[in-house]
Coordinates of C-alpha atoms in Angstrom, one line a residue:
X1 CA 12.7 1.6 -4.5
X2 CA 12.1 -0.3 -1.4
X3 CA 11.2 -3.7 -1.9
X4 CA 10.0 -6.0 -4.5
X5 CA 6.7 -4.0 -4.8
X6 CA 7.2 -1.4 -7.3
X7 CA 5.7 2.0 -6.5
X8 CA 5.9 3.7 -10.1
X9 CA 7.8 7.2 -9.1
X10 CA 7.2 8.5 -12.3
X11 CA 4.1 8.9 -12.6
X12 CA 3.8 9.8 -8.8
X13 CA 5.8 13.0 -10.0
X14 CA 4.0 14.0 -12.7
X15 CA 0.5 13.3 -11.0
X16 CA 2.2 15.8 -8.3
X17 CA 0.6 19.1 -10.1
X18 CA -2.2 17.5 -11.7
X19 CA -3.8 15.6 -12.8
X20 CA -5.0 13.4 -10.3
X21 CA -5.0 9.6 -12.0
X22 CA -8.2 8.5 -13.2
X23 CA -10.7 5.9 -11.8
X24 CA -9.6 3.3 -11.5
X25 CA -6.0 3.8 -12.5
X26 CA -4.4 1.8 -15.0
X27 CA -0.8 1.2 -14.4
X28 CA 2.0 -0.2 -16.5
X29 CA 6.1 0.7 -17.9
X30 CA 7.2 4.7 -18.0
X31 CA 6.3 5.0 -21.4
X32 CA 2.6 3.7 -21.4
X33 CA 0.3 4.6 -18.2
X34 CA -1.6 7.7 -18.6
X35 CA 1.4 10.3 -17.8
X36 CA 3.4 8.9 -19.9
X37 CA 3.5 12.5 -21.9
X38 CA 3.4 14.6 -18.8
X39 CA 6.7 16.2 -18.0
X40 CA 6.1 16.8 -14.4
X41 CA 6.7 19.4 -12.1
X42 CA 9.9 21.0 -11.8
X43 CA 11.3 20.9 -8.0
X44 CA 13.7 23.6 -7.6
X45 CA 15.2 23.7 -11.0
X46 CA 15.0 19.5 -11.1
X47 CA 12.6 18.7 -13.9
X48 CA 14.7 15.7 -16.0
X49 CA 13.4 12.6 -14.9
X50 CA 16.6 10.4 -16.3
X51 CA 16.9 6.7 -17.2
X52 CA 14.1 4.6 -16.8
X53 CA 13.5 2.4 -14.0
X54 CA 13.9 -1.6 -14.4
X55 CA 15.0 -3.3 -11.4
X56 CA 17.3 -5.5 -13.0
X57 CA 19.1 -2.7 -15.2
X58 CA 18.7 0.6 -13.3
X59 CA 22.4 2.2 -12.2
X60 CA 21.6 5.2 -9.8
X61 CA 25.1 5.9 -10.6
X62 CA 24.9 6.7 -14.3
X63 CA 21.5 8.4 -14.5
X64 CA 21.5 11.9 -15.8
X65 CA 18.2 12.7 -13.8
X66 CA 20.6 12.6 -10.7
X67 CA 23.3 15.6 -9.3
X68 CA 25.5 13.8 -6.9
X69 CA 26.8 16.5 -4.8
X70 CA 28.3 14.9 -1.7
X71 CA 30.4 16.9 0.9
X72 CA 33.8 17.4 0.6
X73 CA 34.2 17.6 -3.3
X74 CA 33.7 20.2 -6.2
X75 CA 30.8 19.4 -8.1
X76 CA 31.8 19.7 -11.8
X77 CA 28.2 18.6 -13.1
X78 CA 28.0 20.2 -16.7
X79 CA 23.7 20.9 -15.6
X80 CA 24.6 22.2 -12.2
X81 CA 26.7 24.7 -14.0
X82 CA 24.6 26.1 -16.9
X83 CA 21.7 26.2 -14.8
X84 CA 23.9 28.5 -12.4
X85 CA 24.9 30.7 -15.2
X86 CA 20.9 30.7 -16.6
X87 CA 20.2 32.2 -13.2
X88 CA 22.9 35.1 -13.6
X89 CA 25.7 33.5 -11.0
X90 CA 28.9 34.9 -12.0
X91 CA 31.8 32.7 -12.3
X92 CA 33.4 33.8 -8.9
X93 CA 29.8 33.0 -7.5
X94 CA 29.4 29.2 -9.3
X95 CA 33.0 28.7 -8.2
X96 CA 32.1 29.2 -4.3
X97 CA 28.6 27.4 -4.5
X98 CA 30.3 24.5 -6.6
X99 CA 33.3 24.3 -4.2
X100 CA 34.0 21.7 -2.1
X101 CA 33.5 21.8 1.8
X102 CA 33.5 19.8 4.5
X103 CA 31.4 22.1 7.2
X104 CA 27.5 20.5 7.0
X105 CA 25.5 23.8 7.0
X106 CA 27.9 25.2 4.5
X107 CA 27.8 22.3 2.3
X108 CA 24.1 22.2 2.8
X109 CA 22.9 25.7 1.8
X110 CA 24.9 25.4 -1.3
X111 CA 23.6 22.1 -2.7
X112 CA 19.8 24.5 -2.0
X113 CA 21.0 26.6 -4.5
X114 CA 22.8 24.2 -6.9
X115 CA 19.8 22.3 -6.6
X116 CA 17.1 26.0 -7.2
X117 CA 15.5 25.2 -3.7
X118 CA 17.3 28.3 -2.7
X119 CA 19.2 31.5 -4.0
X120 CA 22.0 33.2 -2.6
X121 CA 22.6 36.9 -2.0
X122 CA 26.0 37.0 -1.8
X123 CA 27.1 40.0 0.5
X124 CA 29.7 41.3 -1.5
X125 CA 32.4 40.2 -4.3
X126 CA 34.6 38.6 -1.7
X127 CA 31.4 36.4 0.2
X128 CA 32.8 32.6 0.1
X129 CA 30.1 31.8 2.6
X130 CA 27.0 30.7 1.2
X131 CA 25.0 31.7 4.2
X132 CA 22.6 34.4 3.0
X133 CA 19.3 31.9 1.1
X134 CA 16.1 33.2 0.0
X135 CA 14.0 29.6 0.2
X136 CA 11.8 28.6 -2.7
X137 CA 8.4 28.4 -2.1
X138 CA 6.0 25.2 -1.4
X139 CA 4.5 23.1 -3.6
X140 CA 0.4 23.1 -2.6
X141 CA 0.4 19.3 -1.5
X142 CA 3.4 20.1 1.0
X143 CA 1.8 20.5 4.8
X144 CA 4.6 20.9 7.3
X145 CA 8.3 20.0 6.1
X146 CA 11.1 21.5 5.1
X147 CA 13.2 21.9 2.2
X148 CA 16.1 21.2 4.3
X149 CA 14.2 18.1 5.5
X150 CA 15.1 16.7 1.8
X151 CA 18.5 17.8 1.7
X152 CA 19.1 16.2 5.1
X153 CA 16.9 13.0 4.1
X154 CA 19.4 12.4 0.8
X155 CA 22.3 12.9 2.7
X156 CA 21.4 10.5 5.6
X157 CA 22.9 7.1 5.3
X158 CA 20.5 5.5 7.7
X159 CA 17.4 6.3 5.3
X160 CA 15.4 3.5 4.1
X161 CA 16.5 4.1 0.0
X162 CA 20.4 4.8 1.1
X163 CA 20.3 2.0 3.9
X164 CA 18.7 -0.7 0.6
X165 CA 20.3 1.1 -2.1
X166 CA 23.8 3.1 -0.9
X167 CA 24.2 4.7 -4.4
X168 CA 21.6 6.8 -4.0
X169 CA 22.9 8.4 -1.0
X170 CA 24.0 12.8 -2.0
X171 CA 22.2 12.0 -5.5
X172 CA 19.7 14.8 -6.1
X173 CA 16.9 14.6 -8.5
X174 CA 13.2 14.4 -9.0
X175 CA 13.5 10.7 -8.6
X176 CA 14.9 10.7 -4.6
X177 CA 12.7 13.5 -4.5
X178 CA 9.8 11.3 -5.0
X179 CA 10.7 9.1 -2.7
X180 CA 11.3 11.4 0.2
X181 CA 7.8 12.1 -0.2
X182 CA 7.4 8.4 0.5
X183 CA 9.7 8.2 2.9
X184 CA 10.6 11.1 5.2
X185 CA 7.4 12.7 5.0
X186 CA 4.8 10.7 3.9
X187 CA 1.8 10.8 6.6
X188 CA -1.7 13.0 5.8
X189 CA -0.1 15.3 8.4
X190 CA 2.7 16.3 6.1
X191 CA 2.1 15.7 2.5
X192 CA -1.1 15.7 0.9
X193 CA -0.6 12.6 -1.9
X194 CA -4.5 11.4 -2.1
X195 CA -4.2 13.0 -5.5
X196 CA -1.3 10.6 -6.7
X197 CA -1.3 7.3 -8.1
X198 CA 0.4 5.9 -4.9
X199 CA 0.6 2.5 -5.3
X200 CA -0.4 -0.3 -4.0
X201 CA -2.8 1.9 -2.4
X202 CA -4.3 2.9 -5.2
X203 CA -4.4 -0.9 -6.7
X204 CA -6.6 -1.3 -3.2
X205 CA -8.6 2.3 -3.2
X206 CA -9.3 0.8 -6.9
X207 CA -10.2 -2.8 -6.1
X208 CA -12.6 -1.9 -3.3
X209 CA -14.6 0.5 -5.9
X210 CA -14.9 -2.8 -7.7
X211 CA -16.0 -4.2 -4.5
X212 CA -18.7 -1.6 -4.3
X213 CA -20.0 -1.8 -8.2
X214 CA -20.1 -5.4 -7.5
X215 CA -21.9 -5.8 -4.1
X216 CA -25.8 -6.5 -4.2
X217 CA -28.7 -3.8 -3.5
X218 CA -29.7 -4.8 -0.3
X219 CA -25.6 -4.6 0.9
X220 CA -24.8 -2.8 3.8
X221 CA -21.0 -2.0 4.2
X222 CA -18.5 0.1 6.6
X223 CA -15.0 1.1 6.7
X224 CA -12.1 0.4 9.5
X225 CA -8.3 1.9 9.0
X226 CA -5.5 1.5 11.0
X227 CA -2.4 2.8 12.2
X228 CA -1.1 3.4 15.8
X229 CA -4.6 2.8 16.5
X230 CA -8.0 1.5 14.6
X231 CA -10.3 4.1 13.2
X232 CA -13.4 3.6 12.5
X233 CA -14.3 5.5 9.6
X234 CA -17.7 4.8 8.4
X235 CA -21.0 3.5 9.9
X236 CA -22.4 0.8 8.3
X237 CA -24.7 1.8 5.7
X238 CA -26.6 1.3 2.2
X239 CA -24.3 4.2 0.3
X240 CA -21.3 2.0 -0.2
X241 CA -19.9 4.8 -2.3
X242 CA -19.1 6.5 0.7
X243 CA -16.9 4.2 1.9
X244 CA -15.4 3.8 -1.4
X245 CA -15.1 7.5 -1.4
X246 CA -13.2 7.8 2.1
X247 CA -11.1 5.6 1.1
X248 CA -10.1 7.6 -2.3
X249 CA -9.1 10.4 0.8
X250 CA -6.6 8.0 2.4
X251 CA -2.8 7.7 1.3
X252 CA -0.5 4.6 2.1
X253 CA 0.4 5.7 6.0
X254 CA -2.4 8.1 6.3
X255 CA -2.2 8.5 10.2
X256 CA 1.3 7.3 10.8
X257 CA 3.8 4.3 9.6
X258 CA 2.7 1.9 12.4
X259 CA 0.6 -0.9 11.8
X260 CA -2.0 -2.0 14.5
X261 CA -4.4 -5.3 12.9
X262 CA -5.5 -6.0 16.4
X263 CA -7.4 -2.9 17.2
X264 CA -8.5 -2.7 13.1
X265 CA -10.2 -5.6 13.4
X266 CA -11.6 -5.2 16.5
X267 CA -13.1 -1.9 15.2
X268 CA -14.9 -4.3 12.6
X269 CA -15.8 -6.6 15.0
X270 CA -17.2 -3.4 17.1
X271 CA -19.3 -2.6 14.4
X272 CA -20.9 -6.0 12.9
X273 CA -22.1 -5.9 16.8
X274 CA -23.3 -2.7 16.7
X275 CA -27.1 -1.5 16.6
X276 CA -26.8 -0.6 12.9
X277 CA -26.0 -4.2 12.1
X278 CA -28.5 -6.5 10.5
X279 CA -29.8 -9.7 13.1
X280 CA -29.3 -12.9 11.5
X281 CA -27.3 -11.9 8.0
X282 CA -24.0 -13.5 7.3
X283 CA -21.4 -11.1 8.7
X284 CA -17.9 -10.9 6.4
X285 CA -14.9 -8.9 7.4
X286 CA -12.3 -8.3 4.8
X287 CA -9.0 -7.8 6.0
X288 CA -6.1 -5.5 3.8
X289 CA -2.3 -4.9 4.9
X290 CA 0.6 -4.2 3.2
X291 CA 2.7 -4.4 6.7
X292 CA 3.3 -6.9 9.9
X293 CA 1.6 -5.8 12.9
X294 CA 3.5 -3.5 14.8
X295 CA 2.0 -2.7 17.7
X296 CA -1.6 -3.4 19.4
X297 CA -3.9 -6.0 20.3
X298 CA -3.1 -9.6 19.4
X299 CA -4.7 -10.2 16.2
X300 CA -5.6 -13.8 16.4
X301 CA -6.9 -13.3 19.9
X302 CA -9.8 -10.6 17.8
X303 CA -9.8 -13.7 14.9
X304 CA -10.7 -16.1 17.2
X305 CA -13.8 -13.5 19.1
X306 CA -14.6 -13.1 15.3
X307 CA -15.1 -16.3 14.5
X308 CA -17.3 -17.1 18.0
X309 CA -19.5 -14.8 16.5
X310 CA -19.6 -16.7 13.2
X311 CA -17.9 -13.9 11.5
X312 CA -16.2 -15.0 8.2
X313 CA -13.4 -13.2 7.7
X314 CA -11.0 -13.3 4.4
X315 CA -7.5 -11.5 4.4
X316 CA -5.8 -9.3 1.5
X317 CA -2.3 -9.4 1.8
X318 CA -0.6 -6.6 -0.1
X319 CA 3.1 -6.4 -1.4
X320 CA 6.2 -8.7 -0.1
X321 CA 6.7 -7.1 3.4
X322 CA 3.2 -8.3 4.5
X323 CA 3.3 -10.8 7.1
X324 CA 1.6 -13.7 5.3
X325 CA 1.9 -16.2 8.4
X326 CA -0.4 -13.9 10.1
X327 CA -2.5 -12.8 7.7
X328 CA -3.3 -16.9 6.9
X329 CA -3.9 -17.8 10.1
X330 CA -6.4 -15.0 10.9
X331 CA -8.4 -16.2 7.1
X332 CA -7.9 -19.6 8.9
X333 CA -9.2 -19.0 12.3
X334 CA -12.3 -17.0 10.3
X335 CA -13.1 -19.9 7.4
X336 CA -12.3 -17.6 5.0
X337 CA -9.6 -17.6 2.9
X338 CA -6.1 -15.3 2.1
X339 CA -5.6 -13.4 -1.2
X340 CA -1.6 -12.4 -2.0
X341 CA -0.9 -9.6 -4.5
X342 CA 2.4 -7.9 -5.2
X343 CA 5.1 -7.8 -8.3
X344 CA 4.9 -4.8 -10.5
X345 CA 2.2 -2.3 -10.2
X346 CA 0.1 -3.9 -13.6
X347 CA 0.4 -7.1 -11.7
X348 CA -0.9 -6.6 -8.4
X349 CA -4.0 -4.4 -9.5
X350 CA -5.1 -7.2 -11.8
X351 CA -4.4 -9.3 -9.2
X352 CA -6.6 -7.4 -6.9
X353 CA -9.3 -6.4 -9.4
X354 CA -9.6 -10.2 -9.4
X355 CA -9.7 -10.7 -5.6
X356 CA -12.6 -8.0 -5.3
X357 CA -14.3 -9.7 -8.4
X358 CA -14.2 -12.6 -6.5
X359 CA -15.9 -11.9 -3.1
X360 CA -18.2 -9.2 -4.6
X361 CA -20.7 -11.1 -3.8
X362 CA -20.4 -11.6 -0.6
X363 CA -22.9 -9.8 1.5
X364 CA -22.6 -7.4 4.0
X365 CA -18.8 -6.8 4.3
X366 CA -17.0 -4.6 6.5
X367 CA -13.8 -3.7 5.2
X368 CA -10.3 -2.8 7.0
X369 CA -7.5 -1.6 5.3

């Protein structure tokens, strides 16, 4: 929903309880990847996924896959209703949690139970306060939020989706859902999605297992991430499955949403100096964003110490808010070379299958995504 890079919602909800996409994953329209006769989870009592997304024809507006339930007005949604009435609301009691109000809490609690992320216990016949909510419980890949954190996220006009997209501001479905899993809470620290097929990430988790099939015997590889700050995640070594595999572990903003190059590389650099490096073999650094550097070291100044060493180093650069510019000039200063990939989610993992394919046999490569 973000940008130009499409992230493939659909099948991030069904993937959501199980299965986890196969390896590698092959993406493509709603109607033909590999959930494309999964029905998905149901998130309160949400479970109709709606109109098909195409960019150039999708209407948040008209999409029956989305309540719109905005403060201050009844909501007369035939779906909102019957589901009420399925869960044994009387008519006095769909009339007060379908009313319109203009007090936030109020409004709140009763799109939670319009929505089945809560139910009410009314206190008595006369109770037009819907104040008294028994919360649903968790979903298992949910660490530390709140269902109140998604209410609050749809209704927020400064979100990224509502500040790109105003439509989709008070529309409540499986599809903003997904993307407040995205958005709002999408770090390892508050939403397990390693078991999704997140993309691009996935696209790149995918294209450096083709890295690893493709890389000779005598190979020795090791694995940098980034965020706020460079991690280094694994020594270099012969098992380049592991790194391979660690990655598989990661999710798109693993640590945090920041994005710090500098220290990444300098991690690499770190290492292809280290004692577990091999004297005199080429040394090759591949470089992967999806973002501008945010914060950190400059990372031309760590090109440039790179390239002293007579490090090679060739850049990925992932999606259309990647800063390009940059990621040129460090390939540039490394005499290497800069791959692009982005479009639609079939286009940028061929695209990067073909990357990978490409430098595969390069020796000795420490990656950095």
């Amino acid at each position: 929903f973000h940008d130009q890079t499409q992230i493939n919602a659909r099948d991030m909800w069904c993937s959501l309880d199980g299965p986890a996409p196969s390896r590698p994953y092959t993406p493509g329209a709603e109607h033909e990847t590999e959930y494309a006769g999964d029905t998905g989870p149901t998130i309160g009592v949400m479970n109709t996924w709606g109109n098909p997304i195409d960019p150039a024809t999708y209407d948040a507006t008209v999409d029956p896959g989305l309540w719109y339930i905005p403060p201050g007005q009844s909501c007369s949604i035939p779906a909102v209703h019957s589901k009420l009435q399925a869960r044994s609301y009387t008519s006095a009691q769909i009339g007060t949690i379908t009313g319109s109000t203009t007090n936030y809490t109020e409004w709140r609690n009763r799109t939670a139970v319009m929505t089945g992320l809560a139910e009410w216990a009314p206190s008595g016949a006369g109770d037009a306060s819907v104040n008294e909510l028994t919360w649903k419980p968790y979903p298992s890949y949910r660490i530390t939020w709140a269902w109140t954190d998604y209410l609050d996220w749809a209704a927020d006009a400064n979100s990224k989706l509502a500040m790109v997209h105003p439509q989709f501001r008070y529309r409540f479905g499986v599809k903003t859902y997904v993307d407040f899993l995205l958005d709002r809470v999408d770090n390892s620290s508050q939403t397990n999605l390693t078991m999704t097929p997140e993309e691009p990430v996935t696209a790149v988790k995918d294209a450096v297992q083709i890295l690893v099939n493709t890389s000779g015997v005598s190979d020795i590889m090791a694995l940098e991430t980034f965020g706020s700050t460079g991690r280094h995640e694994v020594n270099l070594t012969a098992d380049m499955q592991q790194v391979a595999d660690t990655l598989y572990a990661r999710q798109a903003n693993h640590w945090d949403n920041n994005t710090n190059i500098g220290q990444g590389l300098q991690m690499a650099v770190d290492e292809l100096t280290s004692t577990r490096a091999r004297y005199g073999v080429p040394k090759i650094i591949v470089l992967m964003s999806d973002g501008a550097t945010t914060t950190g070291p400059d990372p031309v100044t760590v090109a440039e110490e790179a390239a002293s060493l007579d490090m090679k180093i060739y850049t990925v650069s992932v999606g259309y808010i990647s800063d390009r510019d940059l990621m040129q000039q460090i390939a540039t200063i490394g005499h290497g070379e800069e791959f692009y990939a982005a479009g639609a989610p079939e286009d940028y993992t061929q695209k990067l299958r073909e990357i990978f394919q490409t430098i595969g046999g390069l020796r000795q490569a420490v990656l950095i995504d």
